[in-house]
């Protein structure tokens, strides 16, 4: 299917089904249950999971395949956002031209940064990318204020020309759209004591994410992807063989930067605002954590990592002491206060502690990320299906064991 083998086709089909049914999967608890706090089936969170999944998949093309660890991918994320907002201000509120411009501009920036940074490898490459990202952040924050609007951020205004949309006499700001279909429009379905929200913006991001995921699969399985794996395995040996690895690593860097620009453009498409904070080094560190947490070098790992981190950020950060008291009100007063105090350290403003502990446990016990954990569970399940007694094994006369061959 679409140039994929049977296994990858099944894998892609599963991803498509999971994406389409995300509003149901992220709304598992009834509205009147005590666990409804953990429901995440609202548009903002679902959009972020899809967008940052794209960001992480693109980063994984560079880090997972070549082993080059970039600490500067936030520069492309922010550049994509700025480009998209300028498209909304000058040309049209249609999201298609905006995300295309975001990818082009981020790709051009990636060519410049990658050409210089890839002259070094290892920690020196990482520091160079971090330095470029911080320079972009400082320039967006101060030097390029006429273009980026500094610390206030780039926003829409009623006086924007929007040439293709034509003049409007509306007193409210226009909404981003897909050929007239507003990104913020939603349809709500009440069933099984739950409210399922189907948002246009989420499904637009989901379709883009599926396309980006499909392209990543093709890259992983292509000869180009094999060359990138060879770079990660032993780049020095490839150079001794006369193979010039620079074009391959630069191409991977540019593709990864365009993925980041696409994610930045989608962020602006969902909320037409671009600020210098999207270029901060913490945003670059976040995508590194997403990729490692899910499983670097795997296809599904970065998406899982992005989903876990965004879920913790949006769900655990909302759990305050009032919610905790409602959960543990059945405990004696003194014990209730102690339990609430302990749990409050890991929720609300302290949700980063939960993220840190999760990351430590995964890196310590699952070096391959969450994907490795899923594989281990699958092995345990399959091991239980195997015959436990020799009498249950197949007849050796009809299915003999292969003999050893000595070369």
Short mmCIF file of C-alpha atoms in Angstrom, two decimals:
data_model
loop_
_atom_site.label_atom_id
_atom_site.label_comp_id
_atom_site.label_asym_id
_atom_site.label_seq_id
_atom_site.Cartn_x
_atom_site.Cartn_y
_atom_site.Cartn_z
CA UNK A 1 0.00 0.00 0.00
CA UNK A 2 1.45 3.37 -1.10
CA UNK A 3 4.86 1.81 -1.65
CA UNK A 4 5.03 0.21 1.81
CA UNK A 5 5.50 -3.44 2.61
CA UNK A 6 2.79 -5.47 4.33
CA UNK A 7 4.08 -4.85 7.87
CA UNK A 8 4.47 -1.09 7.42
CA UNK A 9 1.07 -0.88 5.73
CA UNK A 10 -0.58 -2.53 8.75
CA UNK A 11 1.38 -0.23 11.05
CA UNK A 12 0.29 2.87 9.14
CA UNK A 13 -3.32 1.69 9.13
CA UNK A 14 -3.23 1.25 12.91
CA UNK A 15 -1.81 4.77 13.30
CA UNK A 16 -4.58 6.19 11.10
CA UNK A 17 -7.29 4.44 13.11
CA UNK A 18 -5.82 5.54 16.44
CA UNK A 19 -5.60 9.12 15.16
CA UNK A 20 -9.17 9.20 13.85
CA UNK A 21 -10.56 7.80 17.12
CA UNK A 22 -8.46 10.04 19.38
CA UNK A 23 -11.54 11.96 20.68
CA UNK A 24 -12.90 8.66 22.00
CA UNK A 25 -9.60 7.27 23.28
CA UNK A 26 -8.76 10.42 25.25
CA UNK A 27 -12.19 10.61 26.89
CA UNK A 28 -12.35 7.24 28.70
CA UNK A 29 -13.98 8.31 31.99
CA UNK A 30 -17.56 9.35 32.61
CA UNK A 31 -18.26 12.99 33.41
CA UNK A 32 -19.63 12.26 36.89
CA UNK A 33 -16.82 9.91 37.93
CA UNK A 34 -13.92 10.91 40.14
CA UNK A 35 -11.49 10.17 37.32
CA UNK A 36 -12.91 12.63 34.79
CA UNK A 37 -10.00 14.90 35.70
CA UNK A 38 -7.80 12.61 33.62
CA UNK A 39 -9.86 13.00 30.45
CA UNK A 40 -7.92 14.74 27.70
CA UNK A 41 -10.38 14.75 24.84
CA UNK A 42 -10.52 18.50 24.33
CA UNK A 43 -9.24 20.27 21.20
CA UNK A 44 -6.25 22.11 22.65
CA UNK A 45 -4.58 18.98 24.04
CA UNK A 46 -5.37 16.81 21.02
CA UNK A 47 -3.96 19.46 18.69
CA UNK A 48 -0.77 19.73 20.73
CA UNK A 49 -0.25 15.96 20.70
CA UNK A 50 -0.55 15.89 16.90
CA UNK A 51 1.64 18.98 16.37
CA UNK A 52 4.42 18.04 18.75
CA UNK A 53 4.24 14.50 17.39
CA UNK A 54 5.23 15.99 14.02
CA UNK A 55 7.98 17.99 15.72
CA UNK A 56 9.37 14.87 17.44
CA UNK A 57 9.12 12.67 14.32
CA UNK A 58 11.13 15.26 12.39
CA UNK A 59 13.73 15.50 15.13
CA UNK A 60 13.99 11.71 15.16
CA UNK A 61 14.96 11.72 11.47
CA UNK A 62 18.11 13.60 12.47
CA UNK A 63 18.87 12.21 15.92
CA UNK A 64 17.43 8.71 15.61
CA UNK A 65 18.96 7.94 12.21
CA UNK A 66 22.25 9.86 12.17
CA UNK A 67 22.98 10.18 15.89
CA UNK A 68 23.49 13.96 15.61
CA UNK A 69 21.96 15.50 18.72
CA UNK A 70 20.63 19.00 18.03
CA UNK A 71 19.83 21.39 20.84
CA UNK A 72 18.63 24.09 18.46
CA UNK A 73 15.49 22.78 16.80
CA UNK A 74 13.38 25.38 18.59
CA UNK A 75 14.77 27.94 16.15
CA UNK A 76 12.93 26.23 13.29
CA UNK A 77 9.77 25.86 15.38
CA UNK A 78 9.73 29.58 16.12
CA UNK A 79 10.63 30.54 12.56
CA UNK A 80 7.73 28.48 11.28
CA UNK A 81 5.34 30.26 13.64
CA UNK A 82 6.55 33.72 12.66
CA UNK A 83 6.31 32.91 8.95
CA UNK A 84 2.77 31.58 9.29
CA UNK A 85 1.54 34.60 11.23
CA UNK A 86 3.05 36.96 8.66
CA UNK A 87 1.21 35.04 5.95
CA UNK A 88 -2.03 35.49 7.92
CA UNK A 89 -1.36 39.21 8.24
CA UNK A 90 -0.31 39.95 4.67
CA UNK A 91 -2.04 37.48 2.38
CA UNK A 92 -4.82 35.24 3.66
CA UNK A 93 -6.17 33.44 6.71
CA UNK A 94 -6.16 30.16 4.80
CA UNK A 95 -3.81 27.80 6.64
CA UNK A 96 -2.38 26.04 3.55
CA UNK A 97 -0.19 28.95 2.29
CA UNK A 98 0.87 29.63 5.88
CA UNK A 99 2.23 26.16 6.60
CA UNK A 100 3.88 25.97 3.18
CA UNK A 101 5.71 29.23 3.83
CA UNK A 102 6.64 28.01 7.32
CA UNK A 103 8.27 24.90 5.87
CA UNK A 104 10.14 26.82 3.16
CA UNK A 105 11.55 29.50 5.48
CA UNK A 106 12.50 26.95 8.15
CA UNK A 107 14.16 24.79 5.49
CA UNK A 108 16.25 27.74 4.28
CA UNK A 109 17.29 28.53 7.84
CA UNK A 110 18.16 24.86 8.37
CA UNK A 111 20.43 24.93 5.30
CA UNK A 112 22.43 27.82 6.79
CA UNK A 113 22.64 26.46 10.34
CA UNK A 114 23.24 22.88 9.19
CA UNK A 115 25.98 23.80 6.71
CA UNK A 116 27.96 25.46 9.50
CA UNK A 117 27.13 23.14 12.40
CA UNK A 118 27.75 19.88 10.53
CA UNK A 119 31.40 20.80 10.13
CA UNK A 120 31.68 19.37 13.63
CA UNK A 121 30.17 16.30 15.25
CA UNK A 122 29.41 15.03 18.74
CA UNK A 123 29.08 17.53 21.56
CA UNK A 124 30.54 20.32 19.40
CA UNK A 125 27.67 19.96 16.93
CA UNK A 126 25.17 20.09 19.80
CA UNK A 127 26.72 23.24 21.24
CA UNK A 128 26.78 24.92 17.82
CA UNK A 129 23.07 24.26 17.25
CA UNK A 130 22.28 25.51 20.75
CA UNK A 131 24.27 28.69 20.08
CA UNK A 132 22.42 29.33 16.81
CA UNK A 133 19.06 28.79 18.51
CA UNK A 134 19.93 31.23 21.30
CA UNK A 135 21.08 33.80 18.74
CA UNK A 136 17.76 33.42 16.91
CA UNK A 137 15.92 33.81 20.21
CA UNK A 138 17.82 36.97 21.18
CA UNK A 139 17.37 38.47 17.72
CA UNK A 140 13.63 37.77 17.76
CA UNK A 141 13.40 39.21 21.27
CA UNK A 142 15.28 42.45 20.64
CA UNK A 143 17.12 43.13 17.36
CA UNK A 144 14.33 42.07 15.00
CA UNK A 145 11.54 43.70 17.00
CA UNK A 146 10.02 45.42 13.90
CA UNK A 147 9.48 41.95 12.41
CA UNK A 148 8.79 39.84 15.50
CA UNK A 149 7.19 42.48 17.78
CA UNK A 150 9.64 41.57 20.51
CA UNK A 151 8.43 40.27 23.87
CA UNK A 152 4.79 41.09 23.03
CA UNK A 153 4.77 38.58 20.21
CA UNK A 154 3.48 38.80 16.66
CA UNK A 155 -0.32 39.02 16.54
CA UNK A 156 -3.12 39.73 14.12
CA UNK A 157 -4.74 43.14 13.88
CA UNK A 158 -7.75 44.61 12.12
CA UNK A 159 -5.51 46.85 10.00
CA UNK A 160 -3.66 43.93 8.37
CA UNK A 161 -4.00 44.03 4.56
CA UNK A 162 -4.79 40.33 3.92
CA UNK A 163 -4.66 40.89 0.16
CA UNK A 164 -6.31 37.66 -0.96
CA UNK A 165 -9.11 37.81 1.60
CA UNK A 166 -10.15 41.31 0.66
CA UNK A 167 -11.26 44.15 2.91
CA UNK A 168 -13.56 43.38 5.82
CA UNK A 169 -15.63 45.66 8.00
CA UNK A 170 -15.88 43.21 10.89
CA UNK A 171 -15.00 44.51 14.35
CA UNK A 172 -13.48 41.20 15.41
CA UNK A 173 -10.31 39.48 14.29
CA UNK A 174 -10.68 36.87 11.54
CA UNK A 175 -10.28 33.17 12.26
CA UNK A 176 -7.88 30.83 10.53
CA UNK A 177 -9.65 28.55 8.09
CA UNK A 178 -9.27 25.82 5.51
CA UNK A 179 -11.02 27.19 2.42
CA UNK A 180 -13.73 28.73 4.60
CA UNK A 181 -13.92 25.97 7.23
CA UNK A 182 -12.94 27.58 10.55
CA UNK A 183 -10.21 25.85 12.51
CA UNK A 184 -11.90 26.51 15.85
CA UNK A 185 -15.27 25.03 14.87
CA UNK A 186 -16.24 21.90 16.80
CA UNK A 187 -19.03 19.36 16.98
CA UNK A 188 -19.90 17.81 20.35
CA UNK A 189 -21.49 14.43 20.79
CA UNK A 190 -22.98 13.39 24.14
CA UNK A 191 -23.02 9.62 24.63
CA UNK A 192 -22.33 7.15 27.46
CA UNK A 193 -22.27 10.01 29.95
CA UNK A 194 -19.35 11.55 28.07
CA UNK A 195 -18.93 14.55 25.80
CA UNK A 196 -16.84 13.79 22.71
CA UNK A 197 -15.48 16.82 20.85
CA UNK A 198 -14.69 16.64 17.14
CA UNK A 199 -12.64 19.69 16.25
CA UNK A 200 -11.78 20.81 12.70
CA UNK A 201 -8.36 22.05 13.79
CA UNK A 202 -7.45 18.73 15.38
CA UNK A 203 -8.45 16.68 12.35
CA UNK A 204 -6.54 19.02 10.07
CA UNK A 205 -3.44 18.57 12.25
CA UNK A 206 -4.13 14.82 12.38
CA UNK A 207 -4.20 14.51 8.58
CA UNK A 208 -0.96 16.48 8.30
CA UNK A 209 0.57 14.29 11.03
CA UNK A 210 -0.40 11.10 9.18
CA UNK A 211 1.16 12.41 5.96
CA UNK A 212 4.31 13.41 7.85
CA UNK A 213 4.41 9.99 9.51
CA UNK A 214 4.04 8.25 6.16
CA UNK A 215 6.94 10.27 4.71
CA UNK A 216 9.04 9.34 7.76
CA UNK A 217 8.33 5.65 7.16
CA UNK A 218 9.42 5.97 3.53
CA UNK A 219 12.60 7.75 4.64
CA UNK A 220 13.38 5.09 7.24
CA UNK A 221 12.97 2.28 4.70
CA UNK A 222 14.73 3.99 1.78
CA UNK A 223 18.39 3.69 0.74
CA UNK A 224 18.78 7.26 2.02
CA UNK A 225 17.67 6.06 5.46
CA UNK A 226 20.17 3.18 5.29
CA UNK A 227 22.94 5.67 4.55
CA UNK A 228 21.92 7.72 7.59
CA UNK A 229 22.02 4.60 9.76
CA UNK A 230 25.48 3.89 8.42
CA UNK A 231 26.53 7.41 9.44
CA UNK A 232 25.28 6.72 12.95
CA UNK A 233 27.01 3.34 13.05
CA UNK A 234 30.47 4.40 11.88
CA UNK A 235 30.86 7.64 9.97
CA UNK A 236 34.66 7.46 10.05
CA UNK A 237 34.68 4.12 8.27
CA UNK A 238 32.38 5.52 5.57
CA UNK A 239 34.82 8.39 5.02
CA UNK A 240 37.70 5.94 4.71
CA UNK A 241 35.71 4.10 2.03
CA UNK A 242 35.53 7.32 0.03
CA UNK A 243 31.88 8.13 0.76
CA UNK A 244 31.13 11.77 1.41
CA UNK A 245 28.59 11.81 4.26
CA UNK A 246 28.11 15.59 4.41
CA UNK A 247 25.30 15.76 1.79
CA UNK A 248 23.36 13.02 3.58
CA UNK A 249 23.65 14.58 7.03
CA UNK A 250 22.82 18.03 5.68
CA UNK A 251 19.76 16.65 3.88
CA UNK A 252 18.62 14.96 7.11
CA UNK A 253 19.15 18.21 9.02
CA UNK A 254 17.13 20.23 6.50
CA UNK A 255 14.28 17.69 6.41
CA UNK A 256 14.21 17.69 10.20
CA UNK A 257 14.15 21.48 10.25
CA UNK A 258 11.24 21.55 7.79
CA UNK A 259 9.30 19.18 10.04
CA UNK A 260 9.91 21.58 12.92
CA UNK A 261 8.81 24.52 10.76
CA UNK A 262 5.65 22.62 9.83
CA UNK A 263 4.91 22.10 13.53
CA UNK A 264 5.49 25.80 14.20
CA UNK A 265 3.19 26.75 11.35
CA UNK A 266 0.46 24.48 12.71
CA UNK A 267 0.82 26.02 16.16
CA UNK A 268 0.22 29.43 14.58
CA UNK A 269 -2.67 28.03 12.53
CA UNK A 270 -4.44 26.85 15.69
CA UNK A 271 -3.63 30.06 17.60
CA UNK A 272 -2.42 32.97 15.40
CA UNK A 273 0.31 34.14 17.76
CA UNK A 274 4.09 33.83 17.51
CA UNK A 275 6.49 34.66 20.31
CA UNK A 276 10.21 34.41 20.92
CA UNK A 277 9.58 31.90 23.72
CA UNK A 278 9.09 29.18 21.08
CA UNK A 279 12.78 29.60 20.20
CA UNK A 280 13.98 29.23 23.79
CA UNK A 281 16.41 26.40 24.60
CA UNK A 282 13.80 24.71 26.80
CA UNK A 283 11.68 24.02 23.69
CA UNK A 284 14.68 22.31 22.08
CA UNK A 285 15.23 20.27 25.23
CA UNK A 286 11.58 19.27 25.30
CA UNK A 287 11.70 17.61 21.87
CA UNK A 288 14.88 15.76 22.91
CA UNK A 289 13.06 14.39 25.96
CA UNK A 290 10.05 13.43 23.82
CA UNK A 291 12.21 11.43 21.43
CA UNK A 292 14.27 9.65 24.08
CA UNK A 293 11.25 8.97 26.28
CA UNK A 294 9.35 7.34 23.41
CA UNK A 295 12.30 5.60 21.82
CA UNK A 296 14.92 7.25 19.60
CA UNK A 297 15.37 5.63 16.22
CA UNK A 298 11.89 4.08 16.21
CA UNK A 299 8.94 5.23 14.17
CA UNK A 300 6.25 5.39 16.84
CA UNK A 301 8.46 6.31 19.79
CA UNK A 302 8.62 10.10 19.30
CA UNK A 303 4.84 10.28 18.90
CA UNK A 304 4.34 8.33 22.13
CA UNK A 305 6.84 10.57 23.92
CA UNK A 306 5.10 13.72 22.68
CA UNK A 307 1.73 12.38 23.79
CA UNK A 308 2.97 11.47 27.30
CA UNK A 309 4.68 14.82 27.90
CA UNK A 310 1.79 16.92 26.62
CA UNK A 311 -0.65 14.82 28.64
CA UNK A 312 1.37 15.34 31.83
CA UNK A 313 1.70 19.05 31.08
CA UNK A 314 -2.00 19.64 30.47
CA UNK A 315 -3.61 17.15 32.88
CA UNK A 316 -1.29 16.97 35.89
CA UNK A 317 -0.74 20.72 35.90
CA UNK A 318 -4.50 21.23 36.42
CA UNK A 319 -4.70 19.03 39.53
CA UNK A 320 -4.51 21.44 42.47
CA UNK A 321 -4.95 20.93 46.22
CA UNK A 322 -8.72 21.42 45.96
CA UNK A 323 -8.97 18.47 43.59
CA UNK A 324 -6.68 16.39 45.79
CA UNK A 325 -8.81 17.14 48.89
CA UNK A 326 -11.89 15.96 46.99
CA UNK A 327 -10.08 12.68 46.21
CA UNK A 328 -8.81 11.98 49.74
CA UNK A 329 -11.63 13.46 51.84
CA UNK A 330 -12.39 10.00 53.25
CA UNK A 331 -9.06 9.90 55.09
CA UNK A 332 -8.69 11.16 58.69
CA UNK A 333 -7.99 14.89 58.82
CA UNK A 334 -4.32 14.67 59.78
CA UNK A 335 -3.54 11.92 57.31
CA UNK A 336 -5.50 13.70 54.57
CA UNK A 337 -3.34 16.80 54.92
CA UNK A 338 -0.15 14.75 54.72
CA UNK A 339 -1.28 12.77 51.65
CA UNK A 340 -2.49 15.92 49.88
CA UNK A 341 0.78 17.70 50.64
CA UNK A 342 2.80 14.82 49.19
CA UNK A 343 0.73 14.51 46.02
CA UNK A 344 0.69 18.30 45.55
CA UNK A 345 4.46 18.19 45.02
CA UNK A 346 3.89 16.11 41.87
CA UNK A 347 0.87 17.94 40.45
CA UNK A 348 -0.10 21.54 39.69
CA UNK A 349 3.02 23.65 39.39
CA UNK A 350 5.12 20.63 40.38
CA UNK A 351 4.14 18.50 37.38
CA UNK A 352 7.73 18.79 36.13
CA UNK A 353 8.75 16.57 39.04
CA UNK A 354 6.40 13.86 37.75
CA UNK A 355 7.89 14.29 34.27
CA UNK A 356 11.42 14.09 35.66
CA UNK A 357 10.71 10.91 37.62
CA UNK A 358 9.01 9.34 34.60
CA UNK A 359 12.00 10.18 32.40
CA UNK A 360 14.46 8.79 34.97
CA UNK A 361 12.56 5.51 35.31
CA UNK A 362 12.25 5.05 31.56
CA UNK A 363 15.91 5.81 30.87
CA UNK A 364 17.04 3.54 33.74
CA UNK A 365 14.83 0.50 33.13
CA UNK A 366 13.82 0.99 29.48
CA UNK A 367 16.82 2.39 27.57
CA UNK A 368 14.87 1.92 24.34
CA UNK A 369 12.02 4.11 25.59
CA UNK A 370 8.36 3.34 25.82
CA UNK A 371 8.53 1.33 22.60
CA UNK A 372 10.90 -1.10 24.32
CA UNK A 373 8.41 -1.42 27.18
CA UNK A 374 5.64 -2.29 24.72
CA UNK A 375 7.90 -4.88 23.08
CA UNK A 376 8.67 -6.47 26.45
CA UNK A 377 4.99 -6.72 27.29
CA UNK A 378 4.33 -8.27 23.88
CA UNK A 379 7.09 -10.83 24.50
CA UNK A 380 5.59 -11.77 27.87
CA UNK A 381 2.18 -12.27 26.25
CA UNK A 382 3.61 -14.35 23.42
CA UNK A 383 5.67 -16.39 25.87
CA UNK A 384 2.48 -17.38 27.63
CA UNK A 385 1.12 -18.77 24.36
CA UNK A 386 4.04 -21.17 23.90
CA UNK A 387 3.67 -24.82 24.97
CA UNK A 388 4.73 -25.30 28.59
CA UNK A 389 5.32 -29.07 28.38
CA UNK A 390 7.35 -31.18 25.97
CA UNK A 391 4.29 -33.34 25.34
CA UNK A 392 2.52 -30.27 23.99
CA UNK A 393 5.29 -29.58 21.49
CA UNK A 394 4.89 -30.56 17.80
CA UNK A 395 5.82 -34.08 16.72
CA UNK A 396 9.63 -34.03 16.08
CA UNK A 397 9.24 -36.59 13.27
CA UNK A 398 7.01 -34.29 11.28
CA UNK A 399 8.69 -31.02 12.31
CA UNK A 400 12.32 -31.91 12.97
CA UNK A 401 14.70 -29.37 14.36
CA UNK A 402 17.22 -28.06 11.81
CA UNK A 403 20.65 -29.65 12.09
CA UNK A 404 23.71 -27.55 12.81
CA UNK A 405 25.84 -26.70 9.82
CA UNK A 406 29.59 -26.42 10.20
CA UNK A 407 31.34 -24.12 7.77
#
